[in-house]
Amino acid sequence: MRNATRFLTAALLIALPSLASAHRQWMVPSATVFSGTNNWVTVDAAASNDLFFADHQPMRLEGVKAWAPDGSEAKIENAATGRYRSVFDVKLDKPGTWKIGTYTNSVMGSFKVDGEEVRVGGRPRGPGAGGPGMQAAPGAAPQRPPVQSVDDIPANATDVKLTQMIARNEIYVTANQPSDAIFKPSGAGIEFQPITHPDELVVGEPASFRFLIDGKPAAGLKLSVVPGGKRYRNDDGAREIVTGADGIAKIDWPEPGMYWINATATDDKPTVPRATSRRLSYTTTVEVLLP
């Protein structure tokens, strides 16, 4: 149980920026469709104000993984992190659809000990009320560091307020012919089960994507669909799409390019001990081509 309830801050920070800030986190592949099985895909990963323009901070790569079409884990190679973005490669040596992304199941919140508030999860901070690593303001009392596990909450804690956070950020690329095995759901959080294959999107042809929550169709789930290229437009072009009773969202594509899709939900069905609520997030980037 102790291992099951230990949640790492680094993992949370990889995949939950859309829940914590206005900056959108994204991954963009160099292409989504490849011919043959001797190719490499290069992926840029960052969080930014304008989608797909790295201008804020890089994505941390510790939790990024890749899966081959048969479900086996593949290597992340040539990884590097710069000031504003990270980049890495995956060799596509098997035919079918590959998945690349992050998954986190974490907890955030707080509790009190002897009237003093202590955070659960979150980035460790230096003494005082500044940011991470900052020194205390003159005369400020030292702050207790956050704890990283539900198991570390002491027995005499009061005012325990915990939220489970489950997030995915995934992209899909195909070598030769598309396949569907990689979309098998795990049954935890928001998951993507497309009817229209995400690597076969074309302007003028609406796509149907099914979204699941805990393995069941997610009715009434709100999606944000945003095209890239905001830097060259007056607005970000965001649209809100809502899934039907069957969990299916139908999305049309007015122009070619990369699109960022994000779905979020909250409920009171946490699986973490002592948590009372849950926040769910799913993010993907898809490429839409001309006919």
GROMACS .gro file of C-alpha atoms in nm, residues 65-289:
model
  225
   65LYS     CA    1   0.772   0.708  -2.258
   66ALA     CA    2   0.710   0.555  -2.599
   67TRP     CA    3   0.519   0.239  -2.688
   68ALA     CA    4   0.546   0.036  -3.008
   69PRO     CA    5   0.230  -0.085  -3.186
   70ASP     CA    6   0.249  -0.418  -3.001
   71GLY     CA    7   0.246  -0.240  -2.664
   72SER     CA    8   0.613  -0.297  -2.583
   73GLU     CA    9   0.805   0.001  -2.445
   74ALA     CA   10   1.041   0.174  -2.688
   75LYS     CA   11   1.348   0.388  -2.626
   76ILE     CA   12   1.351   0.764  -2.593
   77GLU     CA   13   1.678   0.864  -2.762
   78ASN     CA   14   1.887   1.178  -2.810
   79ALA     CA   15   1.695   1.359  -2.540
   80ALA     CA   16   1.794   1.717  -2.463
   81THR     CA   17   1.638   2.002  -2.267
   82GLY     CA   18   1.706   2.364  -2.351
   83ARG     CA   19   1.587   2.691  -2.205
   84TYR     CA   20   1.245   2.687  -2.369
   85ARG     CA   21   1.186   2.336  -2.504
   86SER     CA   22   1.290   1.973  -2.484
   87VAL     CA   23   1.350   1.747  -2.783
   88PHE     CA   24   1.392   1.372  -2.829
   89ASP     CA   25   1.378   1.099  -3.094
   90VAL     CA   26   1.201   0.764  -3.123
   91LYS     CA   27   1.301   0.506  -3.383
   92LEU     CA   28   0.996   0.365  -3.561
   93ASP     CA   29   1.118   0.013  -3.639
   94LYS     CA   30   0.783  -0.168  -3.630
   95PRO     CA   31   0.477  -0.120  -3.852
   96GLY     CA   32   0.163   0.030  -3.701
   97THR     CA   33   0.066   0.314  -3.470
   98TRP     CA   34   0.301   0.421  -3.190
   99LYS     CA   35   0.212   0.611  -2.872
  100ILE     CA   36   0.442   0.865  -2.707
  101GLY     CA   37   0.352   1.050  -2.390
  102THR     CA   38   0.325   1.086  -2.015
  103TYR     CA   39   0.092   0.947  -1.749
  104THR     CA   40   0.071   1.066  -1.390
  105ASN     CA   41  -0.140   0.962  -1.095
  106SER     CA   42  -0.058   1.203  -0.815
  107VAL     CA   43  -0.203   1.381  -0.516
  108MET     CA   44  -0.203   1.747  -0.417
  109GLY     CA   45  -0.342   1.927  -0.116
  110SER     CA   46  -0.262   2.026   0.238
  111PHE     CA   47  -0.312   1.949   0.606
  112LYS     CA   48  -0.240   2.118   0.937
  113VAL     CA   49  -0.019   2.016   1.228
  114ASP     CA   50  -0.052   2.225   1.545
  115GLY     CA   51  -0.225   2.492   1.340
  116GLU     CA   52   0.052   2.515   1.077
  117GLU     CA   53  -0.037   2.430   0.717
  118VAL     CA   54   0.176   2.175   0.531
  119ARG     CA   55   0.145   2.106   0.161
  120VAL     CA   56   0.119   1.761   0.005
  121GLY     CA   57   0.289   1.735  -0.333
  122GLY     CA   58   0.415   2.038  -0.518
  123ARG     CA   59   0.765   2.164  -0.572
  124PRO     CA   60   0.985   2.193  -0.261
  125ARG     CA   61   1.038   2.554  -0.158
  126GLY     CA   62   1.310   2.733   0.027
  127PRO     CA   63   1.244   2.887   0.368
  128GLY     CA   64   1.002   3.176   0.362
  129ALA     CA   65   0.719   3.269   0.132
  130GLY     CA   66   0.920   3.308  -0.188
  131GLY     CA   67   0.946   3.066  -0.477
  132PRO     CA   68   1.143   2.743  -0.508
  133GLY     CA   69   1.492   2.789  -0.368
  134MET     CA   70   1.432   3.150  -0.265
  135GLN     CA   71   1.551   3.279   0.068
  136ALA     CA   72   1.313   3.381   0.340
  137ALA     CA   73   1.202   3.739   0.358
  138PRO     CA   74   1.357   3.926   0.652
  139GLY     CA   75   1.179   3.822   0.970
  140ALA     CA   76   0.970   3.550   0.797
  141ALA     CA   77   0.924   3.221   0.977
  142PRO     CA   78   1.063   2.909   0.803
  143GLN     CA   79   0.804   2.703   0.616
  144ARG     CA   80   0.774   2.329   0.650
  145PRO     CA   81   0.869   2.147   0.329
  146PRO     CA   82   0.586   1.966   0.151
  147VAL     CA   83   0.539   1.593   0.197
  148GLN     CA   84   0.528   1.375  -0.112
  149SER     CA   85   0.314   1.083   0.004
  150VAL     CA   86  -0.018   1.029   0.174
  151ASP     CA   87   0.171   0.789   0.401
  152ASP     CA   88   0.380   1.080   0.529
  153ILE     CA   89   0.082   1.265   0.673
  154PRO     CA   90   0.111   1.235   1.052
  155ALA     CA   91  -0.162   1.080   1.262
  156ASN     CA   92  -0.234   1.408   1.441
  157ALA     CA   93  -0.294   1.601   1.118
  158THR     CA   94  -0.615   1.804   1.091
  159ASP     CA   95  -0.792   1.981   0.805
  160VAL     CA   96  -0.670   1.722   0.554
  161LYS     CA   97  -0.768   1.834   0.203
  162LEU     CA   98  -0.639   1.611  -0.078
  163THR     CA   99  -0.716   1.592  -0.449
  164GLN     CA  100  -0.611   1.306  -0.674
  165MET     CA  101  -0.473   1.418  -1.012
  166ILE     CA  102  -0.471   1.182  -1.311
  167ALA     CA  103  -0.332   1.320  -1.636
  168ARG     CA  104  -0.223   1.199  -1.976
  169ASN     CA  105  -0.044   1.385  -2.253
  170GLU     CA  106  -0.010   1.163  -2.560
  171ILE     CA  107   0.066   1.179  -2.931
  172TYR     CA  108   0.039   0.911  -3.199
  173VAL     CA  109   0.252   0.842  -3.506
  174THR     CA  110   0.212   0.568  -3.765
  175ALA     CA  111   0.467   0.367  -3.962
  176ASN     CA  112   0.328   0.212  -4.280
  177GLN     CA  113  -0.033   0.119  -4.194
  178PRO     CA  114  -0.235   0.249  -3.896
  179SER     CA  115  -0.329   0.007  -3.619
  180ASP     CA  116  -0.557   0.023  -3.315
  181ALA     CA  117  -0.399  -0.198  -3.047
  182ILE     CA  118  -0.224   0.097  -2.881
  183PHE     CA  119  -0.561   0.251  -2.791
  184LYS     CA  120  -0.664  -0.028  -2.552
  185PRO     CA  121  -0.791   0.151  -2.240
  186SER     CA  122  -0.651   0.089  -1.892
  187GLY     CA  123  -0.968   0.198  -1.712
  188ALA     CA  124  -0.815   0.487  -1.513
  189GLY     CA  125  -0.891   0.854  -1.572
  190ILE     CA  126  -0.967   1.011  -1.911
  191GLU     CA  127  -0.862   0.799  -2.208
  192PHE     CA  128  -0.879   0.832  -2.585
  193GLN     CA  129  -1.046   0.563  -2.795
  194PRO     CA  130  -1.074   0.704  -3.148
  195ILE     CA  131  -1.325   0.593  -3.406
  196THR     CA  132  -1.150   0.797  -3.675
  197HIS     CA  133  -0.779   0.716  -3.658
  198PRO     CA  134  -0.587   1.024  -3.535
  199ASP     CA  135  -0.323   0.981  -3.807
  200GLU     CA  136  -0.583   0.989  -4.087
  201LEU     CA  137  -0.728   1.337  -4.039
  202VAL     CA  138  -0.811   1.546  -4.345
  203VAL     CA  139  -0.958   1.894  -4.396
  204GLY     CA  140  -1.327   1.868  -4.482
  205GLU     CA  141  -1.373   1.525  -4.323
  206PRO     CA  142  -1.510   1.539  -3.965
  207ALA     CA  143  -1.352   1.300  -3.717
  208SER     CA  144  -1.521   1.102  -3.440
  209PHE     CA  145  -1.324   1.051  -3.119
  210ARG     CA  146  -1.456   0.860  -2.818
  211PHE     CA  147  -1.340   0.961  -2.471
  212LEU     CA  148  -1.365   0.737  -2.166
  213ILE     CA  149  -1.353   0.801  -1.793
  214ASP     CA  150  -1.250   0.493  -1.594
  215GLY     CA  151  -1.320   0.280  -1.900
  216LYS     CA  152  -1.675   0.405  -1.959
  217PRO     CA  153  -1.802   0.657  -2.219
  218ALA     CA  154  -1.751   1.010  -2.087
  219ALA     CA  155  -2.083   1.183  -2.158
  220GLY     CA  156  -2.083   1.563  -2.153
  221LEU     CA  157  -1.703   1.591  -2.142
  222LYS     CA  158  -1.583   1.933  -2.258
  223LEU     CA  159  -1.294   1.948  -2.504
  224SER     CA  160  -1.087   2.246  -2.611
  225VAL     CA  161  -0.974   2.219  -2.972
  226VAL     CA  162  -0.711   2.477  -3.066
  227PRO     CA  163  -0.515   2.508  -3.391
  228GLY     CA  164  -0.149   2.602  -3.384
  229GLY     CA  165  -0.022   2.923  -3.539
  230LYS     CA  166  -0.175   3.171  -3.292
  231ARG     CA  167   0.134   3.384  -3.349
  232TYR     CA  168  -0.001   3.464  -3.694
  233ARG     CA  169  -0.366   3.523  -3.599
  234ASN     CA  170  -0.561   3.778  -3.399
  235ASP     CA  171  -0.716   3.508  -3.177
  236ASP     CA  172  -0.630   3.153  -3.077
  237GLY     CA  173  -0.921   2.998  -3.268
  238ALA     CA  174  -1.022   2.779  -2.974
  239ARG     CA  175  -1.346   2.583  -2.997
  240GLU     CA  176  -1.534   2.395  -2.728
  241ILE     CA  177  -1.670   2.054  -2.822
  242VAL     CA  178  -1.888   1.845  -2.590
  243THR     CA  179  -1.913   1.467  -2.609
  244GLY     CA  180  -2.249   1.297  -2.650
  245ALA     CA  181  -2.404   1.030  -2.430
  246ASP     CA  182  -2.180   0.774  -2.603
  247GLY     CA  183  -1.865   0.968  -2.516
  248ILE     CA  184  -1.809   1.062  -2.880
  249ALA     CA  185  -1.695   1.406  -2.992
  250LYS     CA  186  -1.729   1.500  -3.358
  251ILE     CA  187  -1.468   1.751  -3.472
  252ASP     CA  188  -1.434   1.918  -3.811
  253TRP     CA  189  -1.109   2.066  -3.938
  254PRO     CA  190  -1.139   2.403  -4.114
  255GLU     CA  191  -0.773   2.416  -4.215
  256PRO     CA  192  -0.464   2.192  -4.219
  257GLY     CA  193  -0.201   2.192  -3.948
  258MET     CA  194  -0.140   2.077  -3.593
  259TYR     CA  195  -0.429   2.091  -3.345
  260TRP     CA  196  -0.410   2.075  -2.964
  261ILE     CA  197  -0.696   1.887  -2.795
  262ASN     CA  198  -0.749   1.898  -2.420
  263ALA     CA  199  -1.020   1.749  -2.199
  264THR     CA  200  -1.061   1.804  -1.826
  265ALA     CA  201  -1.306   1.680  -1.565
  266THR     CA  202  -1.355   1.678  -1.189
  267ASP     CA  203  -1.544   1.431  -0.973
  268ASP     CA  204  -1.567   1.286  -0.623
  269LYS     CA  205  -1.437   0.938  -0.710
  270PRO     CA  206  -1.073   0.933  -0.599
  271THR     CA  207  -0.895   0.602  -0.551
  272VAL     CA  208  -0.631   0.751  -0.320
  273PRO     CA  209  -0.679   0.709   0.057
  274ARG     CA  210  -0.795   1.029   0.232
  275ALA     CA  211  -0.853   1.217  -0.095
  276THR     CA  212  -1.202   1.360  -0.139
  277SER     CA  213  -1.195   1.479  -0.500
  278ARG     CA  214  -1.033   1.403  -0.832
  279ARG     CA  215  -0.914   1.614  -1.126
  280LEU     CA  216  -0.864   1.449  -1.463
  281SER     CA  217  -0.688   1.572  -1.775
  282TYR     CA  218  -0.617   1.439  -2.124
  283THR     CA  219  -0.410   1.617  -2.390
  284THR     CA  220  -0.310   1.522  -2.742
  285THR     CA  221  -0.178   1.690  -3.056
  286VAL     CA  222  -0.304   1.574  -3.395
  287GLU     CA  223  -0.203   1.662  -3.749
  288VAL     CA  224  -0.464   1.749  -4.014
  289LEU     CA  225  -0.362   1.727  -4.380
   0.00000   0.00000   0.00000
